[in-house]
Amino acid sequence: DTGVSQNPRHKITKRGQNVTFRCDPISEHNRLYWYRQTLGQGPEFLTYFQNEAQLEKSRLLSDRFSAERPKGSFSTLEIQRTEQGDSAMYLCASSFSGTGYNEQFFGPGTRLTVL
Amino acid sequence: AQTVTQSQPEMSVQEAETVTLSCTYDTSENNYYLFWYKQPPSRQMILVIRQEAYKQQNATENRFSVNFQKAAKSFSLKISDSQLGDTAMYFCAFMKAPQGGSEKLVFGKGTKLTVNP
């Protein structure tokens, strides 16, 4: 296993278009997180899955955003009717839920540019 | 809500020297973890070092060590014998102790560290 992967790595779209990103976590990891990182800022939590269940969503996740993890493996993040303010790096992280601390491993991110 | 503050947007250090990155945080939690993550240019974020709040002993990982001051809510990172490969964004992060729910990370804005030859 080579770690968390994200596709595409870069996406340029026009305002108003829909975009979808994919995250493939480390295979045995049952937890999956999405974060958003804008220029000059640290990553901000968007949402979290345990297996296929979406258990927490940030208020940053507007109605235009939807995330799924249909079989508890890969996850998709869709943004509808993109706005220029959606331009950011979207990071995915995965972890295994055991007792105590569980390290999150990050993917390389998908950089979204909305023109 | 927890907040993490990194007051040094950019820092530079000469190769082989020592540099300290600052971080303060605010929380009402008693049990939590603090982290330093490294994000090299165009590469993914990796964990550098972790500190459990209940441990008084400061964490160390090879050339990386922390100065954890719980009462002052301060968590600085010291990098000794700086190497060119240490050039990266460094993020301080907070996580509440796992209680069966989300283990989301709260990050600071980051410090851009440049190691000069």
Coordinates of N, CA and C in Angstrom, one line a residue:
Chain A
D1 N 0.8 -1.2 0.0 CA 0.0 0.0 0.0 C 0.9 1.2 0.0
T2 N 0.5 2.2 -0.8 CA 1.4 3.4 -1.0 C 0.8 4.6 -0.3
G3 N -0.2 4.5 0.6 CA -0.7 5.6 1.3 C -2.0 6.1 0.7
V4 N -2.4 7.3 1.2 CA -3.6 7.9 0.8 C -3.4 8.5 -0.6
S5 N -4.3 8.3 -1.5 CA -4.2 8.9 -2.8 C -5.5 9.7 -3.1
Q6 N -5.3 10.8 -3.9 CA -6.3 11.7 -4.3 C -6.3 12.0 -5.7
N7 N -7.4 12.0 -6.3 CA -7.5 12.4 -7.8 C -8.7 13.3 -8.0
P8 N -8.6 14.2 -9.0 CA -7.3 14.6 -9.6 C -6.4 15.4 -8.7
R9 N -5.2 15.6 -9.1 CA -4.3 16.4 -8.2 C -4.6 17.9 -8.5
H10 N -5.0 18.3 -9.6 CA -5.4 19.6 -10.0 C -6.7 19.7 -10.8
K11 N -7.5 20.7 -10.5 CA -8.7 20.8 -11.2 C -9.0 22.3 -11.4
I12 N -9.2 22.7 -12.7 CA -9.5 24.1 -13.0 C -10.9 24.0 -13.6
T13 N -11.8 24.9 -13.1 CA -13.2 24.9 -13.5 C -13.7 26.3 -13.6
K14 N -14.8 26.4 -14.3 CA -15.4 27.7 -14.4 C -16.5 27.8 -13.3
R15 N -16.7 29.0 -12.9 CA -17.7 29.3 -11.8 C -19.1 28.7 -12.3
G16 N -19.8 28.0 -11.4 CA -21.1 27.5 -11.7 C -21.0 26.0 -12.1
Q17 N -19.8 25.5 -12.4 CA -19.7 24.1 -12.8 C -19.7 23.2 -11.5
N18 N -20.0 21.9 -11.7 CA -19.9 21.0 -10.6 C -18.5 20.2 -10.8
V19 N -17.9 19.9 -9.6 CA -16.7 19.2 -9.6 C -16.8 18.0 -8.6
T20 N -16.1 17.0 -8.8 CA -16.0 15.8 -7.9 C -14.6 15.4 -7.7
F21 N -14.2 15.2 -6.5 CA -12.9 14.7 -6.1 C -13.0 13.3 -5.5
R22 N -11.9 12.5 -5.7 CA -11.9 11.2 -5.1 C -10.8 11.0 -4.1
C23 N -11.0 10.3 -3.1 CA -9.9 10.0 -2.1 C -9.9 8.5 -1.9
D24 N -8.8 7.8 -2.0 CA -8.6 6.4 -1.7 C -7.8 6.3 -0.5
P25 N -8.3 5.9 0.7 CA -7.6 5.8 1.9 C -6.7 4.6 2.0
I26 N -5.8 4.5 3.0 CA -5.1 3.3 3.2 C -6.0 2.2 3.5
S27 N -5.8 1.0 2.9 CA -6.8 0.0 2.8 C -7.5 -0.4 4.1
E28 N -6.7 -0.5 5.2 CA -7.3 -1.0 6.4 C -7.9 0.1 7.3
H29 N -7.8 1.3 6.8 CA -8.3 2.4 7.6 C -9.8 2.6 7.5
N30 N -10.5 2.6 8.6 CA -12.0 2.8 8.5 C -12.5 4.2 8.7
R31 N -11.6 5.1 9.1 CA -11.9 6.5 9.2 C -11.4 7.3 8.1
L32 N -12.2 8.3 7.6 CA -11.7 9.1 6.5 C -12.2 10.5 6.8
Y33 N -11.3 11.5 6.6 CA -11.5 12.9 6.9 C -11.3 13.7 5.6
W34 N -12.1 14.8 5.5 CA -11.8 15.8 4.4 C -11.5 17.1 5.1
Y35 N -10.5 17.8 4.6 CA -10.1 19.1 5.1 C -10.0 20.0 3.9
R36 N -10.1 21.3 4.2 CA -9.9 22.3 3.1 C -8.8 23.3 3.6
Q37 N -7.9 23.6 2.7 CA -6.8 24.5 3.0 C -6.8 25.6 2.0
T38 N -7.1 26.8 2.4 CA -7.0 28.0 1.5 C -5.6 28.6 1.7
L39 N -5.3 29.5 0.7 CA -4.0 30.1 0.7 C -3.6 30.8 2.0
G40 N -2.5 30.5 2.6 CA -2.1 31.2 3.8 C -2.8 30.7 5.0
Q41 N -3.5 29.7 4.9 CA -4.2 29.1 6.1 C -3.8 27.7 6.4
G42 N -4.1 27.2 7.6 CA -4.0 25.8 7.8 C -5.2 25.1 7.4
P43 N -5.1 23.8 7.3 CA -6.3 23.0 6.9 C -7.4 23.2 7.9
E44 N -8.7 23.2 7.4 CA -9.9 23.2 8.2 C -10.7 22.0 8.0
F45 N -11.2 21.4 9.0 CA -12.0 20.2 9.0 C -13.3 20.5 8.2
L46 N -13.7 19.6 7.3 CA -14.9 19.6 6.6 C -15.9 18.5 7.1
T47 N -15.5 17.3 7.0 CA -16.4 16.2 7.4 C -15.6 14.9 7.7
Y48 N -16.2 14.0 8.2 CA -15.6 12.7 8.7 C -16.5 11.5 8.5
F49 N -15.9 10.4 8.1 CA -16.6 9.2 8.0 C -16.0 8.1 8.8
Q50 N -16.9 7.3 9.4 CA -16.4 6.0 10.0 C -17.1 4.9 9.2
N51 N -16.3 4.1 8.5 CA -16.8 3.2 7.5 C -17.6 4.0 6.5
E52 N -18.9 3.6 6.3 CA -19.7 4.4 5.2 C -20.5 5.5 5.9
A53 N -20.5 5.6 7.2 CA -21.4 6.6 7.8 C -20.7 7.9 8.0
Q54 N -21.4 9.0 7.5 CA -20.8 10.3 7.7 C -21.3 10.8 9.1
L55 N -20.4 10.9 10.0 CA -20.7 11.2 11.4 C -20.6 12.6 11.8
E56 N -19.9 13.4 11.1 CA -19.8 14.8 11.5 C -19.5 15.7 10.3
K57 N -20.2 16.8 10.3 CA -20.0 17.8 9.2 C -19.7 19.2 9.8
S58 N -18.8 19.9 9.3 CA -18.5 21.2 9.7 C -19.5 22.2 9.1
R59 N -19.7 23.3 9.8 CA -20.6 24.3 9.2 C -20.0 25.0 7.9
L60 N -18.7 24.7 7.7 CA -18.1 25.1 6.5 C -18.7 24.4 5.3
L61 N -19.2 23.2 5.5 CA -19.7 22.4 4.4 C -21.2 22.9 4.1
S62 N -21.2 23.8 3.1 CA -22.5 24.4 2.7 C -23.3 23.3 2.0
D63 N -24.5 23.7 1.7 CA -25.4 22.8 0.9 C -24.9 22.4 -0.4
R64 N -24.0 23.2 -0.9 CA -23.4 22.9 -2.3 C -22.4 21.7 -2.2
F65 N -22.0 21.4 -1.0 CA -21.0 20.3 -0.8 C -21.7 19.0 -0.4
S66 N -21.3 17.9 -1.0 CA -21.7 16.7 -0.5 C -20.6 15.7 -0.6
A67 N -20.5 14.8 0.4 CA -19.5 13.8 0.5 C -20.1 12.5 0.7
E68 N -19.5 11.4 0.1 CA -20.0 10.1 0.3 C -18.8 9.1 0.4
R69 N -19.2 8.0 1.0 CA -18.2 6.9 1.1 C -19.0 5.6 1.1
P70 N -19.5 5.3 -0.1 CA -20.6 4.3 -0.3 C -20.3 2.9 0.2
K71 N -19.1 2.4 0.1 CA -18.8 1.1 0.6 C -17.7 1.1 1.7
G72 N -17.6 2.2 2.3 CA -16.6 2.3 3.4 C -15.2 2.2 2.9
S73 N -15.0 2.4 1.6 CA -13.6 2.4 1.1 C -13.2 3.8 0.6
F74 N -13.3 4.0 -0.7 CA -13.0 5.4 -1.2 C -14.1 6.3 -0.9
S75 N -13.8 7.6 -1.0 CA -14.8 8.7 -0.7 C -14.7 9.7 -1.9
T76 N -15.9 10.3 -2.1 CA -16.0 11.4 -3.1 C -16.5 12.7 -2.4
L77 N -16.0 13.8 -2.9 CA -16.4 15.1 -2.4 C -16.9 15.8 -3.6
E78 N -18.2 16.2 -3.7 CA -18.7 16.9 -4.8 C -19.0 18.4 -4.4
I79 N -18.7 19.3 -5.3 CA -19.1 20.7 -5.1 C -20.0 21.1 -6.2
Q80 N -21.2 21.5 -6.0 CA -22.1 21.9 -7.0 C -22.0 23.5 -7.1
R81 N -22.2 23.9 -8.3 CA -22.3 25.4 -8.6 C -21.1 26.1 -8.0
T82 N -19.9 25.7 -8.4 CA -18.7 26.2 -7.8 C -18.7 27.7 -7.8
E83 N -18.1 28.3 -6.8 CA -17.8 29.7 -6.6 C -16.3 30.0 -6.5
Q84 N -15.9 31.2 -6.8 CA -14.5 31.5 -6.7 C -13.9 31.3 -5.3
G85 N -14.8 31.4 -4.3 CA -14.4 31.2 -2.9 C -14.1 29.7 -2.6
D86 N -14.5 28.8 -3.5 CA -14.2 27.4 -3.3 C -12.8 27.0 -3.7
S87 N -12.1 28.0 -4.3 CA -10.7 27.7 -4.7 C -9.9 27.4 -3.5
A88 N -9.3 26.3 -3.4 CA -8.5 25.8 -2.3 C -7.9 24.5 -2.6
M89 N -7.1 24.0 -1.6 CA -6.6 22.6 -1.6 C -7.5 21.8 -0.8
Y90 N -8.0 20.7 -1.3 CA -8.9 19.8 -0.6 C -8.0 18.6 -0.2
L91 N -7.9 18.4 1.1 CA -7.1 17.3 1.6 C -7.9 16.2 2.2
C92 N -7.5 15.0 2.0 CA -8.1 13.8 2.6 C -7.1 13.1 3.5
A93 N -7.6 12.6 4.6 CA -6.8 11.9 5.5 C -7.5 10.6 6.0
S94 N -6.8 9.6 6.3 CA -7.4 8.4 6.9 C -6.7 7.9 8.1
S95 N -7.5 7.1 8.9 CA -6.9 6.6 10.1 C -7.6 5.3 10.4
F96 N -7.0 4.5 11.3 CA -7.7 3.3 11.8 C -8.1 3.6 13.2
S97 N -9.4 3.3 13.5 CA -9.9 3.6 14.9 C -9.6 2.4 15.8
G98 N -8.6 2.6 16.6 CA -8.3 1.7 17.7 C -8.4 2.4 19.0
T99 N -7.9 1.8 20.0 CA -7.9 2.4 21.3 C -6.9 3.5 21.4
G100 N -7.2 4.6 22.1 CA -6.2 5.7 22.2 C -6.0 6.4 20.9
Y101 N -4.9 7.0 20.7 CA -4.6 7.9 19.6 C -4.4 7.1 18.3
N102 N -5.0 7.7 17.3 CA -5.0 7.1 15.9 C -4.4 8.1 14.9
E103 N -3.3 7.9 14.4 CA -2.6 8.9 13.5 C -3.4 9.0 12.2
Q104 N -3.6 10.3 11.8 CA -4.2 10.5 10.5 C -3.0 10.6 9.5
F105 N -3.2 10.0 8.4 CA -2.3 10.0 7.2 C -3.0 10.8 6.1
F106 N -2.2 11.8 5.6 CA -2.8 12.7 4.6 C -2.4 12.3 3.2
G107 N -3.3 12.6 2.3 CA -3.1 12.5 0.9 C -2.4 13.7 0.4
P108 N -2.1 13.7 -0.9 CA -1.4 14.9 -1.5 C -2.3 16.1 -1.8
G109 N -3.6 15.9 -1.7 CA -4.5 16.9 -2.0 C -5.0 17.1 -3.4
T110 N -6.1 17.7 -3.6 CA -6.6 18.2 -4.9 C -6.7 19.7 -4.9
R111 N -5.9 20.3 -5.8 CA -6.0 21.8 -5.8 C -7.1 22.2 -6.8
L112 N -8.1 22.9 -6.3 CA -9.2 23.4 -7.1 C -9.0 24.9 -7.4
T113 N -9.1 25.3 -8.6 CA -9.1 26.7 -9.0 C -10.4 26.9 -9.8
V114 N -11.2 27.9 -9.2 CA -12.4 28.3 -9.9 C -12.3 29.6 -10.5
L115 N -12.4 29.6 -11.9 CA -12.2 30.9 -12.6 C -13.5 31.7 -12.7
Chain B
A1 N -14.8 26.2 21.7 CA -14.0 25.8 20.5 C -12.5 26.0 20.8
Q2 N -11.7 25.2 20.1 CA -10.3 25.3 20.3 C -9.7 26.2 19.2
T3 N -8.7 26.9 19.5 CA -8.0 27.7 18.5 C -6.5 27.4 18.7
V4 N -5.8 27.5 17.6 CA -4.3 27.4 17.5 C -3.7 28.6 16.8
T5 N -2.7 29.2 17.4 CA -2.1 30.4 16.9 C -0.6 30.2 16.7
Q6 N -0.2 30.4 15.4 CA 1.2 30.4 15.1 C 1.5 31.9 14.7
S7 N 2.4 32.5 15.5 CA 2.6 34.0 15.3 C 3.7 34.3 14.3
Q8 N 4.4 33.3 13.8 CA 5.6 33.5 13.0 C 5.2 33.0 11.5
P9 N 4.8 33.9 10.7 CA 4.4 33.4 9.3 C 5.6 32.8 8.5
E10 N 6.8 33.4 8.7 CA 7.9 32.9 8.0 C 9.2 32.9 8.9
M11 N 10.0 32.0 8.8 CA 11.3 31.9 9.5 C 12.4 31.4 8.5
S12 N 13.6 31.7 8.8 CA 14.7 31.1 8.1 C 15.8 30.8 9.0
V13 N 16.6 29.8 8.6 CA 17.7 29.3 9.5 C 18.8 28.8 8.6
Q14 N 20.1 28.9 9.0 CA 21.2 28.4 8.3 C 21.3 26.9 8.5
E15 N 21.7 26.2 7.5 CA 21.9 24.8 7.6 C 22.8 24.5 8.8
A16 N 22.4 23.4 9.6 CA 23.2 23.0 10.8 C 22.9 23.7 12.0
E17 N 22.1 24.8 11.9 CA 21.8 25.6 13.1 C 20.5 25.1 13.7
T18 N 20.1 25.7 14.8 CA 18.9 25.3 15.5 C 17.8 26.4 15.4
V19 N 16.6 26.0 15.2 CA 15.5 27.0 15.1 C 14.3 26.5 15.9
T20 N 13.6 27.5 16.5 CA 12.4 27.2 17.3 C 11.2 27.9 16.7
L21 N 10.1 27.1 16.5 CA 8.9 27.6 16.0 C 7.9 27.6 17.1
S22 N 7.1 28.7 17.2 CA 6.2 28.9 18.3 C 4.8 28.5 18.0
C23 N 4.0 28.1 19.0 CA 2.6 27.8 18.9 C 1.9 28.0 20.2
T24 N 0.8 28.7 20.2 CA 0.0 28.7 21.4 C -1.4 28.2 21.0
Y25 N -2.1 27.8 22.0 CA -3.5 27.3 21.8 C -4.4 27.6 22.9
D26 N -5.7 27.5 22.6 CA -6.6 27.8 23.6 C -7.7 26.7 23.7
T27 N -7.9 26.1 24.8 CA -8.9 25.1 25.0 C -9.3 25.0 26.4
S28 N -10.5 24.5 26.6 CA -11.0 24.2 28.0 C -10.9 22.7 28.3
E29 N -10.4 22.0 27.3 CA -10.2 20.5 27.5 C -9.0 20.3 28.4
N30 N -9.1 19.2 29.1 CA -7.9 18.8 30.0 C -7.1 17.7 29.3
N31 N -7.8 16.9 28.5 CA -7.1 15.7 27.8 C -7.1 16.0 26.3
Y32 N -5.9 16.1 25.8 CA -5.8 16.4 24.3 C -4.4 16.1 23.8
Y33 N -4.3 16.1 22.5 CA -3.0 15.9 21.9 C -2.6 17.2 21.1
L34 N -1.3 17.4 21.0 CA -0.8 18.4 20.2 C 0.2 17.8 19.2
F35 N 0.3 18.4 18.0 CA 1.1 17.9 17.0 C 1.8 19.0 16.2
W36 N 2.9 18.6 15.6 CA 3.5 19.4 14.6 C 3.5 18.6 13.3
Y37 N 3.0 19.2 12.2 CA 3.0 18.6 10.9 C 3.9 19.4 10.0
K38 N 4.5 18.7 9.1 CA 5.4 19.3 8.1 C 4.7 19.1 6.7
Q39 N 4.6 20.2 5.9 CA 4.1 20.1 4.6 C 5.1 20.6 3.6
P40 N 5.9 19.8 3.0 CA 7.0 20.2 2.0 C 6.3 20.8 0.8
P41 N 7.0 21.6 0.0 CA 6.4 22.2 -1.2 C 5.8 21.1 -2.1
S42 N 4.6 21.2 -2.5 CA 3.9 20.2 -3.4 C 4.0 18.8 -3.0
R43 N 4.1 18.6 -1.7 CA 4.1 17.2 -1.2 C 3.1 17.1 0.0
Q44 N 2.8 15.9 0.4 CA 1.7 15.7 1.4 C 2.2 16.0 2.8
M45 N 1.3 16.3 3.6 CA 1.6 16.6 5.0 C 2.0 15.3 5.8
I46 N 3.0 15.4 6.6 CA 3.4 14.3 7.4 C 3.6 14.7 8.9
L47 N 3.3 13.8 9.7 CA 3.4 14.1 11.2 C 4.9 14.1 11.6
V48 N 5.3 15.2 12.3 CA 6.7 15.3 12.8 C 6.8 14.8 14.2
I49 N 5.9 15.2 15.0 CA 6.0 14.9 16.4 C 4.6 15.1 17.1
R50 N 4.4 14.3 18.2 CA 3.1 14.3 18.9 C 3.4 14.4 20.4
Q51 N 2.5 15.2 21.1 CA 2.6 15.3 22.5 C 1.3 15.1 23.2
E52 N 1.2 14.2 24.1 CA 0.0 14.0 24.9 C 0.0 14.9 26.1
A53 N -1.2 15.6 26.3 CA -1.2 16.6 27.3 C -1.0 16.1 28.7
Y54 N -1.3 14.8 28.9 CA -1.1 14.3 30.3 C 0.3 13.9 30.6
K55 N 1.2 14.0 29.6 CA 2.6 13.7 29.8 C 3.3 14.9 30.1
Q56 N 4.1 14.9 31.2 CA 4.9 16.1 31.5 C 6.2 16.1 30.7
Q57 N 6.7 15.0 30.3 CA 7.9 14.9 29.6 C 7.7 15.4 28.2
N58 N 8.6 16.2 27.7 CA 8.5 16.7 26.4 C 8.9 15.7 25.3
A59 N 8.1 15.6 24.2 CA 8.4 14.6 23.2 C 9.6 15.0 22.4
T60 N 10.3 13.9 22.0 CA 11.5 14.1 21.1 C 11.4 13.1 20.0
E61 N 11.9 13.5 18.8 CA 12.0 12.5 17.7 C 13.2 13.0 16.9
N62 N 14.3 12.3 17.2 CA 15.6 12.6 16.5 C 16.0 14.1 16.7
R63 N 16.0 14.8 15.6 CA 16.4 16.2 15.7 C 15.3 17.2 16.1
F64 N 14.1 16.6 16.3 CA 12.9 17.4 16.6 C 12.5 17.2 18.1
S65 N 12.3 18.3 18.7 CA 11.8 18.2 20.1 C 10.8 19.3 20.4
V66 N 10.0 19.2 21.4 CA 9.0 20.2 21.7 C 9.3 20.7 23.1
N67 N 8.8 21.9 23.4 CA 8.7 22.5 24.7 C 7.2 22.7 25.0
F68 N 6.7 21.8 25.8 CA 5.2 21.8 26.1 C 5.0 22.5 27.4
Q69 N 4.3 23.6 27.5 CA 4.0 24.3 28.7 C 2.5 24.3 28.8
K70 N 2.0 23.4 29.6 CA 0.5 23.2 29.6 C -0.2 24.4 30.2
A71 N 0.3 24.9 31.3 CA -0.3 26.0 32.0 C -0.3 27.3 31.1
A72 N 0.7 27.5 30.4 CA 0.8 28.6 29.5 C 0.2 28.3 28.1
K73 N -0.3 27.1 27.9 CA -0.8 26.7 26.6 C 0.1 27.0 25.5
S74 N 1.3 26.6 25.6 CA 2.4 26.9 24.6 C 3.0 25.6 24.2
F75 N 3.3 25.5 22.9 CA 3.8 24.2 22.4 C 4.8 24.6 21.2
S76 N 6.1 24.7 21.5 CA 7.0 25.1 20.5 C 7.8 23.9 20.0
L77 N 8.3 24.0 18.8 CA 9.0 23.0 18.1 C 10.4 23.4 17.9
K78 N 11.4 22.7 18.4 CA 12.8 23.0 18.1 C 13.4 22.0 17.1
I79 N 14.0 22.5 16.1 CA 14.7 21.7 15.1 C 16.2 21.9 15.3
S80 N 16.9 20.9 15.6 CA 18.3 21.0 15.8 C 19.0 20.5 14.5
D81 N 20.2 21.0 14.3 CA 21.0 20.6 13.1 C 20.2 20.7 11.8
S82 N 19.6 21.8 11.6 CA 18.7 22.0 10.4 C 19.3 21.5 9.1
Q83 N 18.5 20.8 8.3 CA 18.9 20.3 7.0 C 18.1 21.0 5.9
L84 N 18.6 21.0 4.7 CA 17.9 21.6 3.6 C 16.5 20.9 3.4
G85 N 16.4 19.7 3.7 CA 15.1 19.0 3.6 C 14.1 19.3 4.6
D86 N 14.5 20.1 5.6 CA 13.5 20.6 6.6 C 12.7 21.8 6.0
T87 N 13.1 22.3 4.9 CA 12.4 23.4 4.3 C 11.0 23.0 4.0
A88 N 10.0 23.7 4.6 CA 8.6 23.3 4.5 C 7.7 24.3 5.2
M89 N 6.4 24.1 5.1 CA 5.4 24.7 6.0 C 5.3 23.8 7.2
Y90 N 5.2 24.4 8.4 CA 5.1 23.6 9.6 C 3.8 24.1 10.3
F91 N 2.9 23.1 10.5 CA 1.6 23.4 11.2 C 1.6 22.8 12.5
C92 N 1.1 23.6 13.5 CA 0.8 23.2 14.8 C -0.7 22.8 14.8
A93 N -1.0 21.7 15.5 CA -2.4 21.2 15.5 C -2.8 20.6 16.8
F94 N -4.1 20.7 17.1 CA -4.7 20.3 18.3 C -5.7 19.2 18.0
M95 N -5.9 18.3 18.9 CA -6.9 17.3 18.8 C -7.4 16.9 20.2
K96 N -8.7 16.9 20.4 CA -9.2 16.5 21.7 C -8.9 15.0 21.9
A97 N -8.7 14.5 23.1 CA -8.4 13.1 23.3 C -9.6 12.3 22.8
P98 N -9.2 11.2 22.1 CA -10.3 10.3 21.5 C -11.3 9.9 22.5
Q99 N -12.6 10.1 22.1 CA -13.7 9.6 23.0 C -14.7 8.9 22.2
G100 N -14.2 8.2 21.1 CA -15.1 7.5 20.3 C -15.8 8.2 19.2
G101 N -15.5 9.5 19.1 CA -16.1 10.3 18.0 C -15.0 10.8 17.1
S102 N -15.3 11.9 16.4 CA -14.4 12.4 15.4 C -13.1 12.8 16.1
E103 N -12.0 12.5 15.5 CA -10.7 13.0 16.0 C -10.2 14.1 15.0
K104 N -11.0 15.1 14.8 CA -10.6 16.1 13.8 C -9.5 16.9 14.4
L105 N -8.7 17.4 13.5 CA -7.5 18.2 13.9 C -7.9 19.7 13.7
V106 N -7.4 20.5 14.6 CA -7.5 22.0 14.5 C -6.1 22.5 14.3
F107 N -5.9 23.2 13.1 CA -4.6 23.6 12.7 C -4.4 25.1 12.9
G108 N -3.2 25.5 13.2 CA -2.8 26.9 13.1 C -2.6 27.3 11.6
K109 N -2.2 28.5 11.4 CA -2.0 29.0 10.0 C -0.7 28.6 9.4
G110 N 0.2 28.1 10.2 CA 1.4 27.6 9.6 C 2.6 28.6 9.7
T111 N 3.8 28.1 9.7 CA 5.0 28.8 9.7 C 5.9 28.3 8.5
K112 N 6.2 29.2 7.6 CA 7.0 28.7 6.4 C 8.5 28.8 6.8
L113 N 9.1 27.7 6.9 CA 10.5 27.6 7.3 C 11.4 27.4 6.1
T114 N 12.4 28.2 5.9 CA 13.4 28.0 4.9 C 14.8 27.8 5.5
V115 N 15.4 26.7 5.1 CA 16.8 26.4 5.6 C 17.7 26.7 4.4
N116 N 18.6 27.7 4.8 CA 19.6 28.2 3.8 C 20.9 27.5 3.8
P117 N 21.5 27.2 2.7 CA 22.8 26.5 2.7 C 23.9 27.4 3.1

